[in-house]
Coordinates of C-alpha atoms in Angstrom, one line a residue:
Chain A
M511 CA -21.1 6.6 -21.9
K512 CA -19.6 8.7 -24.6
P513 CA -17.4 6.8 -27.2
F514 CA -13.7 6.9 -26.5
T515 CA -10.5 5.5 -28.0
F516 CA -8.3 3.2 -26.0
E517 CA -4.7 2.4 -25.7
R518 CA -2.4 0.5 -23.3
A519 CA 0.7 2.4 -22.2
A520 CA 4.0 0.7 -22.1
S521 CA 5.9 2.8 -19.6
P522 CA 5.0 5.6 -17.1
A523 CA 6.8 8.2 -19.1
E524 CA 5.0 7.1 -22.3
A525 CA 1.7 7.2 -20.5
A526 CA 2.3 10.7 -19.4
A527 CA 3.4 11.7 -22.9
A528 CA 0.4 10.1 -24.5
A529 CA -1.9 12.0 -22.1
A530 CA -0.2 15.3 -22.9
R531 CA -0.5 14.8 -26.7
T532 CA -4.1 13.4 -26.7
P533 CA -6.8 16.0 -25.9
G534 CA -9.5 14.8 -23.6
S535 CA -7.6 11.8 -22.3
K536 CA -7.7 10.2 -18.9
F537 CA -5.6 7.5 -17.3
I538 CA -7.6 4.4 -16.2
A539 CA -6.4 1.9 -13.6
G540 CA -9.0 0.2 -11.4
G541 CA -11.8 2.3 -13.0
T542 CA -14.1 1.9 -10.1
N543 CA -14.8 5.6 -9.8
L544 CA -14.0 6.8 -13.4
L545 CA -16.3 4.3 -15.1
D546 CA -19.1 5.1 -12.6
L547 CA -18.7 8.8 -13.6
M548 CA -18.4 8.0 -17.3
K549 CA -21.7 6.1 -17.2
L550 CA -23.4 9.2 -15.8
Q551 CA -21.5 11.4 -18.3
I552 CA -20.0 13.4 -15.5
E553 CA -16.6 12.3 -16.9
T554 CA -16.5 12.2 -20.8
P555 CA -12.9 11.3 -21.8
A556 CA -12.3 11.0 -25.5
H557 CA -9.4 8.7 -24.9
L558 CA -8.5 6.3 -22.2
I559 CA -4.9 5.3 -21.4
D560 CA -4.9 2.0 -19.6
V561 CA -2.0 2.1 -17.1
N562 CA -2.5 -1.3 -15.6
G563 CA 0.4 -2.8 -17.4
L564 CA 3.0 -0.4 -16.2
G565 CA 4.4 -2.7 -13.5
L566 CA 3.8 -0.1 -10.7
D567 CA 2.3 -2.8 -8.5
A568 CA 5.0 -3.6 -5.9
I569 CA 5.5 -2.5 -2.4
D570 CA 9.3 -2.0 -1.8
L571 CA 11.4 -1.2 1.2
I572 CA 13.2 2.1 0.8
P573 CA 16.9 1.6 1.8
E574 CA 16.9 4.6 4.1
G575 CA 13.7 3.4 5.8
G576 CA 10.0 3.5 4.8
L577 CA 8.0 2.0 2.0
R578 CA 7.4 2.8 -1.6
I579 CA 3.9 1.8 -2.7
G580 CA 3.4 1.4 -6.4
A581 CA 0.6 3.5 -7.8
L582 CA -1.2 0.4 -9.0
V583 CA -1.1 -1.6 -5.8
R584 CA -4.7 -2.6 -5.1
N585 CA -6.3 -1.4 -1.9
T586 CA -6.7 -5.0 -0.8
D587 CA -3.0 -5.7 -1.2
L588 CA -1.9 -2.6 0.5
A589 CA -4.2 -3.2 3.5
A590 CA -3.0 -6.8 3.7
D591 CA 0.8 -6.2 3.3
E592 CA 2.4 -7.5 6.5
R593 CA 4.7 -4.5 6.8
V594 CA 1.8 -2.1 6.5
R595 CA -0.3 -4.1 9.0
R596 CA 2.6 -4.1 11.5
D597 CA 4.2 -0.7 11.1
Y598 CA 1.5 1.5 9.5
G599 CA -1.7 0.0 11.1
V600 CA -3.6 3.3 10.6
L601 CA -3.3 2.8 6.8
S602 CA -4.5 -0.8 6.9
R603 CA -7.4 0.2 9.1
A604 CA -8.4 3.2 6.8
L605 CA -8.3 1.0 3.7
L606 CA -10.3 -1.8 5.3
S607 CA -13.0 0.7 6.4
G608 CA -13.6 1.8 2.8
A609 CA -15.8 0.5 0.0
S610 CA -16.4 -3.3 -0.3
G611 CA -14.2 -6.4 -0.8
Q612 CA -15.0 -6.3 -4.6
L613 CA -14.1 -2.6 -5.0
R614 CA -10.9 -2.9 -2.9
N615 CA -9.7 -5.7 -5.2
K616 CA -9.8 -3.3 -8.1
A617 CA -9.2 0.2 -6.7
T618 CA -5.6 1.3 -6.8
T619 CA -3.4 3.5 -4.5
A620 CA -3.2 6.3 -7.0
G621 CA -6.8 6.1 -8.0
N622 CA -7.9 6.3 -4.4
L623 CA -6.1 9.6 -4.1
L624 CA -7.8 10.9 -7.3
Q625 CA -11.3 9.8 -6.6
R626 CA -14.0 12.5 -6.9
T627 CA -16.4 13.7 -4.3
R628 CA -19.7 11.9 -3.7
C629 CA -21.6 15.2 -3.3
P630 CA -25.1 14.3 -4.6
Y631 CA -25.2 17.5 -6.6
F632 CA -21.9 16.7 -8.3
Y633 CA -23.6 13.4 -9.3
D634 CA -26.9 14.9 -10.4
T635 CA -26.3 16.3 -13.9
A636 CA -29.7 18.1 -13.7
Q637 CA -28.4 20.4 -10.9
P638 CA -25.9 23.2 -11.0
C639 CA -22.4 22.3 -9.6
N640 CA -19.3 24.4 -9.8
K641 CA -17.1 21.3 -9.7
R642 CA -18.8 19.6 -12.6
Q643 CA -19.7 22.7 -14.6
P644 CA -17.6 25.7 -13.4
G645 CA -19.6 28.8 -12.9
S646 CA -23.0 27.1 -12.7
G647 CA -23.4 27.5 -9.0
C648 CA -23.3 25.3 -5.9
S649 CA -26.5 23.4 -5.1
A650 CA -25.2 22.1 -1.8
L651 CA -25.0 25.5 -0.3
G652 CA -28.6 25.9 0.9
G653 CA -29.4 22.3 -0.3
F654 CA -29.2 19.0 1.4
S655 CA -25.7 19.2 3.0
R656 CA -25.4 16.9 5.9
Q657 CA -22.5 15.0 4.3
H658 CA -20.6 18.2 3.4
A659 CA -17.5 20.0 4.4
V660 CA -17.1 22.3 7.4
M661 CA -13.4 23.3 7.0
G662 CA -11.7 25.1 4.1
V663 CA -15.0 25.6 2.3
S664 CA -15.7 28.4 -0.2
D665 CA -18.8 30.1 -1.7
A666 CA -18.2 27.9 -4.8
C667 CA -18.1 24.5 -3.2
I668 CA -18.5 22.6 0.1
A669 CA -17.8 19.1 -1.2
T670 CA -15.6 16.7 0.8
H671 CA -12.8 14.4 -0.4
P672 CA -14.2 10.9 0.1
S673 CA -11.0 8.9 0.6
D674 CA -10.2 7.1 3.9
M675 CA -6.8 6.0 2.7
A676 CA -5.7 9.6 2.0
V677 CA -6.5 10.6 5.6
A678 CA -4.2 7.9 7.0
M679 CA -1.5 8.9 4.5
R680 CA -1.8 12.5 5.6
V681 CA -1.2 11.5 9.3
L682 CA 1.7 9.3 8.1
D683 CA 3.3 12.2 6.2
A684 CA 3.3 10.3 2.9
K685 CA 4.6 11.7 -0.4
V686 CA 3.2 11.3 -3.8
E687 CA 5.8 10.5 -6.6
T688 CA 4.9 11.5 -10.2
V689 CA 6.3 11.6 -13.7
R690 CA 5.4 14.5 -16.0
P691 CA 5.0 14.3 -19.8
D692 CA 8.5 15.8 -20.3
G693 CA 9.9 12.9 -18.2
N694 CA 10.7 14.9 -15.1
K695 CA 9.9 13.3 -11.8
R696 CA 8.9 14.9 -8.5
S697 CA 7.8 14.0 -5.0
V698 CA 4.9 16.0 -3.5
P699 CA 4.1 15.9 0.3
I700 CA 0.6 14.7 0.6
A701 CA -0.3 17.9 2.5
E702 CA 0.4 19.8 -0.7
F703 CA -1.2 17.3 -3.1
H704 CA -5.0 17.9 -2.6
T705 CA -6.3 21.5 -2.8
L706 CA -9.1 23.4 -1.2
P707 CA -12.0 24.4 -3.5
G708 CA -11.6 28.2 -3.5
D709 CA -12.9 29.6 -6.8
T710 CA -11.9 26.6 -8.8
P711 CA -13.5 23.5 -7.2
Q712 CA -13.0 21.6 -10.5
V713 CA -9.3 21.5 -9.5
E714 CA -8.7 19.0 -6.8
N715 CA -5.0 18.5 -6.7
T716 CA -1.7 19.9 -7.8
L717 CA -1.0 17.5 -10.7
A718 CA -0.1 19.1 -14.0
P719 CA -1.9 18.0 -17.2
G720 CA -0.7 14.6 -18.1
E721 CA 1.2 14.1 -14.9
L722 CA 1.0 10.5 -13.7
I723 CA 1.3 9.2 -10.1
T724 CA 3.9 6.4 -10.0
A725 CA 4.1 5.7 -6.3
V726 CA 3.3 6.8 -2.8
T727 CA 6.1 6.7 -0.2
L728 CA 5.8 6.3 3.5
P729 CA 8.6 7.6 5.9
P730 CA 10.2 5.2 8.4
P731 CA 7.7 3.8 10.9
V732 CA 6.9 6.1 13.9
G733 CA 5.4 3.4 16.1
G734 CA 2.7 4.5 18.6
T735 CA -0.9 3.3 18.8
Q736 CA -2.4 3.7 15.4
I737 CA -6.2 4.1 15.1
Y738 CA -8.6 4.9 12.3
R739 CA -12.1 5.6 13.6
K740 CA -14.8 6.1 11.0
V741 CA -18.4 7.3 11.7
R742 CA -20.9 6.6 9.1
D743 CA -24.6 6.0 8.5
R744 CA -24.3 2.2 8.4
A745 CA -21.7 -0.2 9.8
S746 CA -20.1 -1.1 6.5
Y747 CA -19.8 0.0 2.9
A748 CA -20.5 3.7 3.4
F749 CA -18.5 7.0 3.2
A750 CA -17.4 8.7 6.3
L751 CA -19.5 11.5 7.9
V752 CA -16.5 12.1 10.1
S753 CA -13.3 10.0 10.5
V754 CA -10.2 10.3 12.7
A755 CA -6.8 8.9 11.8
A756 CA -4.5 9.1 14.8
I757 CA -1.0 8.0 15.9
V758 CA -0.7 8.4 19.7
Q759 CA 2.6 7.8 21.6
R760 CA 2.9 6.5 25.1
D761 CA 3.5 10.0 26.5
G762 CA 0.2 11.2 25.1
S763 CA 1.8 13.2 22.2
G764 CA 0.6 12.3 18.7
R765 CA -0.8 13.2 15.3
V766 CA -4.3 13.4 14.1
A767 CA -6.0 13.9 10.7
L768 CA -9.7 14.1 9.9
G769 CA -11.8 12.8 7.0
G770 CA -15.3 13.8 6.0
V771 CA -14.8 17.5 7.0
A772 CA -12.9 19.1 4.0
H773 CA -12.0 19.0 0.4
K774 CA -8.8 17.3 1.5
P775 CA -7.6 15.2 4.4
W776 CA -7.7 17.8 7.3
R777 CA -4.7 18.1 9.6
V778 CA -3.6 21.0 11.7
E779 CA -0.2 20.3 13.2
A780 CA -0.6 23.1 15.8
A781 CA -3.6 21.3 17.2
E782 CA -1.5 18.2 17.9
A783 CA 0.3 20.0 20.8
E784 CA -3.1 20.0 22.5
L785 CA -3.7 16.2 22.3
P786 CA -2.3 15.6 25.8
N787 CA -4.9 18.2 27.0
G788 CA -7.8 16.1 25.7
P789 CA -10.2 16.0 22.8
K790 CA -11.9 19.3 23.5
A791 CA -8.8 21.3 23.4
A792 CA -7.4 19.6 20.3
A793 CA -10.8 19.6 18.4
E794 CA -11.1 23.4 19.0
K795 CA -7.8 24.0 17.3
L796 CA -8.5 21.5 14.5
L797 CA -11.8 23.1 13.7
A798 CA -11.0 26.7 14.2
G799 CA -12.7 28.8 11.6
A800 CA -15.3 26.1 10.8
R801 CA -18.2 27.2 8.5
T802 CA -21.2 25.0 8.9
T803 CA -24.7 24.7 7.4
P804 CA -27.7 23.8 9.5
D805 CA -27.4 20.3 8.1
N806 CA -23.8 19.6 8.9
A807 CA -23.2 21.6 12.1
Y808 CA -23.4 18.2 13.9
K809 CA -19.9 17.4 12.6
I810 CA -18.3 19.9 15.1
P811 CA -19.3 18.0 18.2
L812 CA -19.0 14.7 16.3
V813 CA -15.3 15.3 15.6
E814 CA -14.7 16.1 19.3
R815 CA -16.5 13.0 20.5
T816 CA -14.8 10.7 17.9
L817 CA -11.5 12.1 18.8
G818 CA -12.3 11.5 22.4
A819 CA -13.1 7.9 21.7
V820 CA -9.9 7.5 19.8
L821 CA -7.8 9.0 22.6
A822 CA -9.5 6.9 25.1
K823 CA -8.8 3.8 23.1
A824 CA -5.2 4.8 22.6
R825 CA -4.8 5.1 26.4
G826 CA -6.1 1.5 26.6
Chain B
M722 CA -31.7 -17.7 -31.0
N723 CA -28.2 -16.2 -30.8
P724 CA -25.3 -18.6 -31.0
P725 CA -23.6 -19.0 -27.7
N726 CA -20.4 -17.4 -28.8
G727 CA -22.2 -14.1 -29.7
F728 CA -20.0 -13.4 -32.7
D729 CA -22.9 -12.2 -34.8
V730 CA -23.4 -9.4 -32.3
S731 CA -19.8 -8.3 -32.2
R732 CA -19.5 -8.5 -36.0
R733 CA -22.3 -6.0 -36.4
G734 CA -20.5 -3.8 -33.9
V735 CA -17.3 -4.0 -36.0
V736 CA -19.1 -3.1 -39.2
L737 CA -20.8 -0.1 -37.6
G738 CA -17.6 1.1 -36.1
T739 CA -15.6 0.6 -39.3
A740 CA -18.2 2.4 -41.5
A741 CA -18.5 5.3 -39.1
T742 CA -14.8 6.0 -38.6
G743 CA -13.5 4.7 -41.9
A744 CA -10.3 4.0 -40.0
V745 CA -10.4 0.8 -38.0
S746 CA -9.3 -2.3 -39.8
A747 CA -11.5 -4.8 -38.0
L748 CA -9.0 -7.7 -38.0
G749 CA -5.8 -5.8 -38.5
V750 CA -5.7 -3.9 -35.2
S751 CA -3.4 -4.9 -32.4
P752 CA -5.2 -7.0 -29.8
V753 CA -4.8 -4.3 -27.2
Y754 CA -5.1 -1.1 -29.2
A755 CA -7.7 0.4 -31.4
Q756 CA -8.1 4.0 -32.3
A757 CA -10.1 6.0 -34.8
A758 CA -7.6 7.8 -36.9
T759 CA -9.6 11.0 -37.1
P760 CA -11.6 11.9 -34.1
A761 CA -14.4 14.3 -34.9
S762 CA -13.1 17.0 -32.7
A763 CA -10.2 17.7 -30.5
A764 CA -11.7 16.2 -27.3
S765 CA -14.6 14.0 -28.4
V766 CA -15.1 10.9 -30.5
S767 CA -18.3 10.9 -32.5
A768 CA -18.7 7.2 -33.3
P769 CA -18.2 4.0 -31.4
V770 CA -14.7 2.6 -31.4
T771 CA -14.1 -1.2 -31.3
A772 CA -11.2 -3.2 -29.9
R773 CA -10.4 -6.9 -29.7
V774 CA -10.0 -8.7 -26.4
S775 CA -9.2 -12.3 -25.6
V776 CA -10.3 -13.7 -22.3
T777 CA -10.8 -17.2 -20.7
V778 CA -14.3 -17.5 -19.4
N779 CA -15.1 -20.5 -17.3
G780 CA -12.1 -22.3 -18.7
E781 CA -12.9 -21.6 -22.3
A782 CA -10.8 -19.2 -24.5
R783 CA -13.0 -16.5 -26.0
A784 CA -12.1 -13.7 -28.5
L785 CA -14.4 -10.7 -28.8
E786 CA -14.5 -7.6 -30.9
L787 CA -16.2 -5.0 -28.7
D788 CA -17.2 -1.4 -28.4
T789 CA -14.5 0.0 -26.0
R790 CA -17.4 1.1 -23.7
T791 CA -18.5 -2.5 -23.1
T792 CA -18.2 -3.4 -19.5
L793 CA -17.1 -6.9 -18.5
L794 CA -20.6 -7.5 -17.3
D795 CA -22.2 -6.6 -20.6
A796 CA -19.6 -8.7 -22.5
L797 CA -20.5 -11.7 -20.4
R798 CA -24.2 -11.2 -20.6
E799 CA -24.8 -9.7 -24.0
H800 CA -22.0 -11.1 -26.1
L801 CA -21.2 -14.4 -24.4
H802 CA -24.8 -14.9 -23.2
L803 CA -23.8 -15.9 -19.7
T804 CA -26.7 -14.3 -18.1
G805 CA -26.1 -15.7 -14.6
S806 CA -24.2 -12.5 -13.7
K807 CA -26.8 -9.9 -13.0
K808 CA -27.0 -6.2 -13.6
G809 CA -28.5 -4.6 -10.5
C810 CA -27.4 -1.0 -10.0
D811 CA -24.7 -1.0 -12.8
H812 CA -22.6 1.4 -10.5
G813 CA -20.8 -1.0 -8.2
Q814 CA -23.1 -0.5 -5.3
C815 CA -25.1 -3.7 -5.1
G816 CA -22.7 -6.6 -6.0
A817 CA -25.2 -8.5 -8.2
C818 CA -22.6 -8.5 -11.0
T819 CA -19.8 -10.0 -8.9
V820 CA -17.5 -12.4 -10.8
I821 CA -14.1 -13.8 -10.1
V822 CA -11.2 -12.6 -12.2
D823 CA -7.8 -14.2 -11.8
G824 CA -9.0 -15.5 -8.4
R825 CA -10.4 -12.2 -7.1
R826 CA -14.0 -11.1 -6.8
I827 CA -14.8 -7.8 -8.6
N828 CA -17.8 -5.8 -9.7
S829 CA -17.9 -6.7 -13.4
C830 CA -20.1 -3.6 -14.1
L831 CA -17.2 -1.3 -13.1
S832 CA -14.6 -2.8 -15.4
L833 CA -14.1 -2.5 -19.1
A834 CA -13.9 -5.7 -21.0
V835 CA -11.0 -4.4 -23.1
M836 CA -9.0 -4.1 -19.9
H837 CA -9.1 -7.8 -19.3
E838 CA -6.9 -9.1 -22.1
G839 CA -5.6 -12.5 -21.1
A840 CA -7.6 -12.6 -17.9
S841 CA -9.4 -15.7 -16.5
V842 CA -13.0 -15.1 -15.6
T843 CA -15.2 -17.3 -13.5
T844 CA -18.9 -16.7 -13.4
I845 CA -21.7 -18.5 -11.6
E846 CA -22.1 -20.8 -14.6
G847 CA -18.4 -21.8 -14.2
L848 CA -18.8 -22.7 -10.5
G849 CA -21.3 -25.4 -11.1
G850 CA -24.6 -26.4 -12.9
P851 CA -27.8 -28.2 -11.8
D852 CA -26.1 -31.6 -12.0
N853 CA -22.9 -30.6 -10.3
L854 CA -23.6 -27.8 -7.8
H855 CA -20.7 -26.0 -6.2
P856 CA -20.9 -26.6 -2.4
L857 CA -22.0 -22.9 -1.9
Q858 CA -24.7 -23.3 -4.5
A859 CA -26.0 -26.4 -2.7
A860 CA -25.8 -24.6 0.6
F861 CA -27.8 -21.7 -0.7
V862 CA -30.5 -24.1 -1.8
K863 CA -30.4 -26.0 1.4
H864 CA -30.7 -22.9 3.6
D865 CA -33.0 -21.0 1.3
G866 CA -30.5 -18.2 0.9
Y867 CA -32.6 -16.1 -1.4
Q868 CA -36.1 -15.0 -2.1
C869 CA -36.2 -13.6 -5.6
G870 CA -32.8 -14.9 -6.5
Y871 CA -31.5 -11.9 -8.4
C872 CA -28.6 -11.2 -6.1
T873 CA -27.7 -14.9 -5.6
P874 CA -25.1 -15.4 -8.4
G875 CA -23.2 -12.4 -7.1
Q876 CA -23.6 -13.5 -3.5
I877 CA -22.2 -16.9 -4.3
C878 CA -19.3 -15.7 -6.5
S879 CA -18.5 -13.2 -3.8
A880 CA -18.6 -15.8 -1.1
V881 CA -16.4 -18.2 -2.9
A882 CA -13.6 -15.6 -3.3
M883 CA -14.3 -14.3 0.2
L884 CA -13.6 -17.7 1.7
D885 CA -10.3 -17.7 -0.2
E886 CA -9.5 -14.3 1.3
V887 CA -10.0 -15.6 4.8
K888 CA -7.9 -18.6 4.1
A889 CA -5.1 -16.3 2.8
G890 CA -5.3 -14.5 6.2
L891 CA -6.6 -11.1 4.9
P892 CA -7.8 -8.9 7.7
S893 CA -11.1 -7.0 7.6
H894 CA -12.5 -3.8 9.2
V895 CA -13.8 -5.8 12.2
S896 CA -10.7 -7.9 12.8
D897 CA -9.4 -7.0 16.3
D898 CA -5.8 -7.9 15.5
L899 CA -4.5 -7.0 12.1
L900 CA -1.8 -9.6 12.3
A901 CA -3.8 -12.6 13.6
A902 CA -5.3 -15.2 11.3
P903 CA -9.0 -14.2 10.9
E904 CA -11.8 -16.5 12.1
L905 CA -15.0 -16.2 10.1
D906 CA -17.5 -15.4 12.9
G907 CA -20.8 -13.7 12.3
A908 CA -19.4 -10.2 12.4
E909 CA -16.5 -11.0 10.1
L910 CA -18.8 -12.7 7.6
R911 CA -21.2 -9.8 7.5
E912 CA -18.4 -7.2 7.1
R913 CA -16.7 -9.2 4.3
M914 CA -20.0 -9.7 2.4
S915 CA -21.2 -6.1 2.8
G916 CA -20.6 -5.5 -0.9
N917 CA -23.5 -7.8 -1.8
I918 CA -26.9 -6.3 -1.1
C919 CA -30.1 -8.5 -0.9
R920 CA -33.2 -6.5 -1.6
C921 CA -35.3 -9.3 -0.2
G922 CA -33.4 -9.3 3.0
A923 CA -32.5 -13.0 3.0
Y924 CA -29.3 -12.2 4.9
S925 CA -29.8 -14.6 7.8
N926 CA -30.1 -17.6 5.5
I927 CA -27.3 -16.4 3.2
A928 CA -25.1 -16.2 6.3
E929 CA -26.1 -19.7 7.4
A930 CA -25.3 -21.1 3.9
I931 CA -21.8 -19.5 3.9
T932 CA -21.1 -20.4 7.5
E933 CA -21.8 -24.1 6.7
V934 CA -19.5 -24.2 3.8
A935 CA -16.8 -22.2 5.7
G936 CA -17.0 -24.8 8.5
R937 CA -16.7 -27.6 6.1
K938 CA -13.6 -26.0 4.6
A939 CA -11.9 -25.3 7.9

């Protein structure tokens, strides 16, 4: 780990301002991903701003309906919140399918959204990686790529976003609330929060420098049968090869988002009209324009089958 | 032999840090804030930076002056000489470093010590000793829940907090009903303990040990 200076921020606006005025600074909350990357010198912040004391750890009812989840709410607490379990089951399920009990006790809502890819070439500092070192090349293209993305990929990067939670939030139409160093606040639909790699895979979201996530909001509950199905190499404590977050209503209509296939949670609203016509029709539209490698082409039929299993379960 | 409080180690760290940066007043800094006044360049810090942190470990108040990079695990092992907590992978993948902080199990390798100001930490040493074993420690002995023993302190700390999570009604990935009170059957136990890897594969005996204590508690 490289040496760094350390401070505790006193308010969200002060944290954002401190980040803007201190070159090379990073916010740290749970630290479960950032410290891992700092030990490997993939992340080398010169200054850490501890945001754990900012009081952003409550889950509040929004008067007009919905929930406001503080940025620092731990994954364990979000999954266990009774309102989330009852009204947003897909979110509880997604959180509980991720990481381990120990990690979920530390990992935060905002940190989960900001976690970096687990592409093995991003982690291997001896290999070229456009995300870690822009312009150095992508080792996954033509490399060992069975975990990698098939949608929205570019010639620069085929990494996936590793979050389960974000996939559920995408199907729930969550919004990300932030504060900027100048004190201005905004609310970003999660669909517009994460970005595709394009020519700049080192950019993973639409946050401005120093901008701090303060909360994630969920709209009023939409009911339906809520399912998160995760396919992985072992039964627990592994990242998704493919995951499906779905909300299916009694009439067969619904919403679906995919994890493990793109640089962001993958949702195609136009594909959802096909859900009553079965998994094949919906998967075809969800995965239109897919670009696979020989290693990860299996994800195309795996998405269809996983979606089929989810729709069958929703029918009961 | 190092004294048990490890202050000789941390003092050396302070002197090094102070000499190198010429800026940190070792005892004058705020307990939660330390910063070199003149970083070597805009976005890097050339020399170690130290900060003070006060934590309660196994019921005892401890004050440390640490390099900001020190993980909670290294603070426990190298500075407080509580070597029961083990460093396996040092990346949050194996669970050997599991300790209980403010009632919750965490990977102490993925947490900075300076981020635990005022926290209460329980390590395997705090759960029980040879003459007063914690029920889970006794059950691991009885059921031979280990082979080499390296993962055992983490397994036991994890299991202690896990049983509290079940008691509090927290659901898991394998719970059929998110709103029902969980029952710790074999599938629930294995899912909830999946963050603790045993390289020797003593899982069946570990599961038996935890199941026995869980039954006693119920």
